[in-house]
PDB file of C-alpha atoms in Angstrom:
ATOM      1  CA  UNK A1487      92.535 108.923 119.344  1.00 72.00           C
ATOM      2  CA  UNK A1488      90.167 106.890 117.124  1.00 81.00           C
ATOM      3  CA  UNK A1489      86.952 105.310 118.413  1.00 93.00           C
ATOM      4  CA  UNK A1490      86.809 101.789 116.938  1.00 93.00           C
ATOM      5  CA  UNK A1491      83.141 101.373 117.731  1.00 94.00           C
ATOM      6  CA  UNK A1492      82.260 104.507 115.797  1.00 96.00           C
ATOM      7  CA  UNK A1493      84.562 103.614 112.900  1.00 95.00           C
ATOM      8  CA  UNK A1494      83.004 100.089 112.708  1.00 96.00           C
ATOM      9  CA  UNK A1495      79.455 101.474 112.617  1.00 97.00           C
ATOM     10  CA  UNK A1496      80.257 104.159 110.068  1.00 97.00           C
ATOM     11  CA  UNK A1497      82.143 101.792 107.671  1.00 97.00           C
ATOM     12  CA  UNK A1498      79.511  99.054 108.018  1.00 98.00           C
ATOM     13  CA  UNK A1499      76.887 101.713 106.943  1.00 98.00           C
ATOM     14  CA  UNK A1500      79.233 102.668 104.051  1.00 98.00           C
ATOM     15  CA  UNK A1501      79.731  99.022 102.982  1.00 98.00           C
ATOM     16  CA  UNK A1502      75.927  98.511 103.009  1.00 98.00           C
ATOM     17  CA  UNK A1503      75.609 101.533 100.593  1.00 98.00           C
ATOM     18  CA  UNK A1504      78.634 100.463  98.456  1.00 97.00           C
ATOM     19  CA  UNK A1505      77.954  98.500  95.256  1.00 97.00           C
ATOM     20  CA  UNK A1506      80.848  96.223  96.079  1.00 96.00           C
ATOM     21  CA  UNK A1507      79.661  95.717  99.632  1.00 98.00           C
ATOM     22  CA  UNK A1508      82.798  96.905 101.469  1.00 97.00           C
ATOM     23  CA  UNK A1509      84.411  99.914 103.048  1.00 98.00           C
ATOM     24  CA  UNK A1510      87.926 100.265 104.539  1.00 97.00           C
ATOM     25  CA  UNK A1511      89.834 102.953 106.268  1.00 96.00           C
ATOM     26  CA  UNK A1512      93.516 103.113 107.304  1.00 96.00           C
ATOM     27  CA  UNK A1513      93.341 105.019 110.528  1.00 95.00           C
ATOM     28  CA  UNK A1514      96.765 104.405 112.028  1.00 96.00           C
ATOM     29  CA  UNK A1515     100.020 104.611 110.051  1.00 95.00           C
ATOM     30  CA  UNK A1516     103.251 104.710 112.061  1.00 95.00           C
ATOM     31  CA  UNK A1517     106.392 103.564 110.215  1.00 93.00           C
ATOM     32  CA  UNK A1518     105.865  99.948 109.308  1.00 94.00           C
ATOM     33  CA  UNK A1519     102.698  99.657 111.453  1.00 95.00           C
ATOM     34  CA  UNK A1520      99.285  99.910 109.794  1.00 96.00           C
ATOM     35  CA  UNK A1521      95.814  99.487 111.306  1.00 97.00           C
ATOM     36  CA  UNK A1522      92.713  99.452 109.163  1.00 97.00           C
ATOM     37  CA  UNK A1523      89.005  98.959 109.699  1.00 98.00           C
ATOM     38  CA  UNK A1524      87.426  96.859 106.981  1.00 98.00           C
ATOM     39  CA  UNK A1525      83.622  96.408 106.787  1.00 98.00           C
ATOM     40  CA  UNK A1526      81.985  93.867 104.501  1.00 98.00           C
ATOM     41  CA  UNK A1527      78.414  92.878 103.925  1.00 98.00           C
ATOM     42  CA  UNK A1528      77.424  89.224 104.048  1.00 98.00           C
ATOM     43  CA  UNK A1529      78.807  87.321 101.063  1.00 97.00           C
ATOM     44  CA  UNK A1530      81.394  89.966 100.224  1.00 97.00           C
ATOM     45  CA  UNK A1531      84.854  88.526  99.501  1.00 95.00           C
ATOM     46  CA  UNK A1532      88.382  89.912  99.384  1.00 92.00           C
ATOM     47  CA  UNK A1533      90.120  87.842  96.745  1.00 90.00           C
ATOM     48  CA  UNK A1534      93.288  85.968  97.611  1.00 89.00           C
ATOM     49  CA  UNK A1535      96.236  88.282  98.067  1.00 88.00           C
ATOM     50  CA  UNK A1536      99.752  88.349  99.543  1.00 89.00           C
ATOM     51  CA  UNK A1537     100.325  88.823 103.257  1.00 85.00           C
ATOM     52  CA  UNK A1538     102.624  91.436 104.835  1.00 87.00           C
ATOM     53  CA  UNK A1539     105.543  90.190 106.955  1.00 89.00           C
ATOM     54  CA  UNK A1540     103.285  90.110 110.085  1.00 92.00           C
ATOM     55  CA  UNK A1541      99.555  90.740 110.498  1.00 94.00           C
ATOM     56  CA  UNK A1542      96.533  89.904 112.570  1.00 96.00           C
ATOM     57  CA  UNK A1543      92.805  90.107 112.082  1.00 97.00           C
ATOM     58  CA  UNK A1544      90.429  90.907 114.908  1.00 98.00           C
ATOM     59  CA  UNK A1545      86.659  90.642 114.346  1.00 98.00           C
ATOM     60  CA  UNK A1546      84.902  93.685 115.816  1.00 98.00           C
ATOM     61  CA  UNK A1547      81.404  92.672 114.492  1.00 97.00           C
ATOM     62  CA  UNK A1548      80.054  89.647 112.702  1.00 98.00           C
ATOM     63  CA  UNK A1549      81.487  86.426 111.358  1.00 98.00           C
ATOM     64  CA  UNK A1550      84.196  86.042 108.697  1.00 98.00           C
ATOM     65  CA  UNK A1551      86.161  83.181 107.159  1.00 97.00           C
ATOM     66  CA  UNK A1552      89.892  83.616 106.626  1.00 95.00           C
ATOM     67  CA  UNK A1553      91.068  81.297 103.812  1.00 91.00           C
ATOM     68  CA  UNK A1554      94.566  80.169 102.888  1.00 84.00           C
ATOM     69  CA  UNK A1555      96.077  79.199  99.484  1.00 77.00           C
ATOM     70  CA  UNK A1556      96.451  75.612 100.915  1.00 81.00           C
ATOM     71  CA  UNK A1557      92.668  75.336 101.077  1.00 81.00           C
ATOM     72  CA  UNK A1558      92.450  75.737 104.804  1.00 87.00           C
ATOM     73  CA  UNK A1559      89.958  78.017 106.419  1.00 93.00           C
ATOM     74  CA  UNK A1560      89.439  79.570 109.831  1.00 95.00           C
ATOM     75  CA  UNK A1561      86.076  81.031 110.946  1.00 98.00           C
ATOM     76  CA  UNK A1562      86.286  83.955 113.342  1.00 98.00           C
ATOM     77  CA  UNK A1563      83.455  85.736 115.252  1.00 98.00           C
ATOM     78  CA  UNK A1564      83.249  89.009 117.037  1.00 97.00           C
ATOM     79  CA  UNK A1565      85.849  89.219 119.793  1.00 97.00           C
ATOM     80  CA  UNK A1566      88.269  86.759 118.242  1.00 98.00           C
ATOM     81  CA  UNK A1567      91.783  87.580 116.879  1.00 98.00           C
ATOM     82  CA  UNK A1568      93.880  85.400 114.646  1.00 96.00           C
ATOM     83  CA  UNK A1569      97.280  85.656 112.986  1.00 94.00           C
ATOM     84  CA  UNK A1570      97.054  86.055 109.248  1.00 92.00           C
ATOM     85  CA  UNK A1571      98.887  83.306 107.352  1.00 85.00           C
ATOM     86  CA  UNK A1572     102.170  84.346 105.754  1.00 85.00           C
ATOM     87  CA  UNK A1573     101.180  82.952 102.435  1.00 85.00           C
ATOM     88  CA  UNK A1574      98.367  84.106 100.133  1.00 90.00           C
ATOM     89  CA  UNK A1575      95.002  84.387 101.739  1.00 93.00           C
ATOM     90  CA  UNK A1576      91.475  85.720 101.301  1.00 94.00           C
ATOM     91  CA  UNK A1577      88.586  86.846 103.451  1.00 96.00           C
ATOM     92  CA  UNK A1578      84.848  86.242 103.187  1.00 97.00           C
ATOM     93  CA  UNK A1579      82.094  87.886 105.269  1.00 98.00           C
ATOM     94  CA  UNK A1580      79.675  85.147 106.383  1.00 98.00           C
ATOM     95  CA  UNK A1581      77.414  87.901 107.790  1.00 98.00           C
ATOM     96  CA  UNK A1582      77.682  91.637 107.846  1.00 98.00           C
ATOM     97  CA  UNK A1583      81.106  92.105 109.471  1.00 98.00           C
ATOM     98  CA  UNK A1584      83.814  94.609 110.547  1.00 98.00           C
ATOM     99  CA  UNK A1585      87.430  93.582 111.206  1.00 98.00           C
ATOM    100  CA  UNK A1586      90.469  95.320 112.488  1.00 98.00           C
ATOM    101  CA  UNK A1587      93.531  94.515 110.385  1.00 97.00           C
ATOM    102  CA  UNK A1588      96.844  95.132 112.031  1.00 97.00           C
ATOM    103  CA  UNK A1589      99.810  94.792 109.721  1.00 95.00           C
ATOM    104  CA  UNK A1590     103.518  95.269 110.089  1.00 94.00           C
ATOM    105  CA  UNK A1591     104.889  96.028 106.541  1.00 89.00           C
ATOM    106  CA  UNK A1592     108.555  95.482 107.305  1.00 84.00           C
ATOM    107  CA  UNK A1593     110.637  93.741 109.961  1.00 73.00           C
ATOM    108  CA  UNK A1594     114.286  93.946 110.897  1.00 68.00           C
ATOM    109  CA  UNK A1595     116.247  91.681 108.500  1.00 63.00           C
ATOM    110  CA  UNK A1596     113.315  91.473 106.078  1.00 55.00           C
ATOM    111  CA  UNK A1597     112.856  93.838 103.157  1.00 55.00           C
ATOM    112  CA  UNK A1598     109.599  95.879 102.908  1.00 53.00           C
ATOM    113  CA  UNK A1599     107.393  94.718  99.997  1.00 53.00           C
ATOM    114  CA  UNK A1600     108.387  97.766  97.885  1.00 53.00           C
ATOM    115  CA  UNK A1601     112.099  96.999  98.387  1.00 47.00           C
ATOM    116  CA  UNK A1602     111.487  93.385  97.487  1.00 46.00           C
ATOM    117  CA  UNK A1603     109.835  94.366  94.253  1.00 45.00           C
ATOM    118  CA  UNK A1604     112.782  96.555  93.189  1.00 44.00           C
ATOM    119  CA  UNK A1605     115.255  93.797  93.582  1.00 41.00           C
ATOM    120  CA  UNK A1606     113.062  91.093  91.910  1.00 39.00           C
TER     121      UNK A1606
END
């Protein structure tokens, strides 16, 4: 069993010491299910990237902005959870923040990203 509060504190300390201002840890990996803690210092950004078939973002600490390729943005604060857009998206820490990323990397009837890359 993992302690999310302890993981959040540890990785926020790591992010503050990191030259890129972030720290992440995949702590649960069960088949297509992935859960990661991501800590980011204020102003740090995760550039736009592709989304898995299904994912959510829960803010454990701080304030972040989830951006979509369409120009839309959603601000989230501690305690809030939001579905991650299926299209390309990015994340910016508006203050020192820690988020819980829950992702499903494959669903029934949908190829996993690695399978999709092989056939493309």
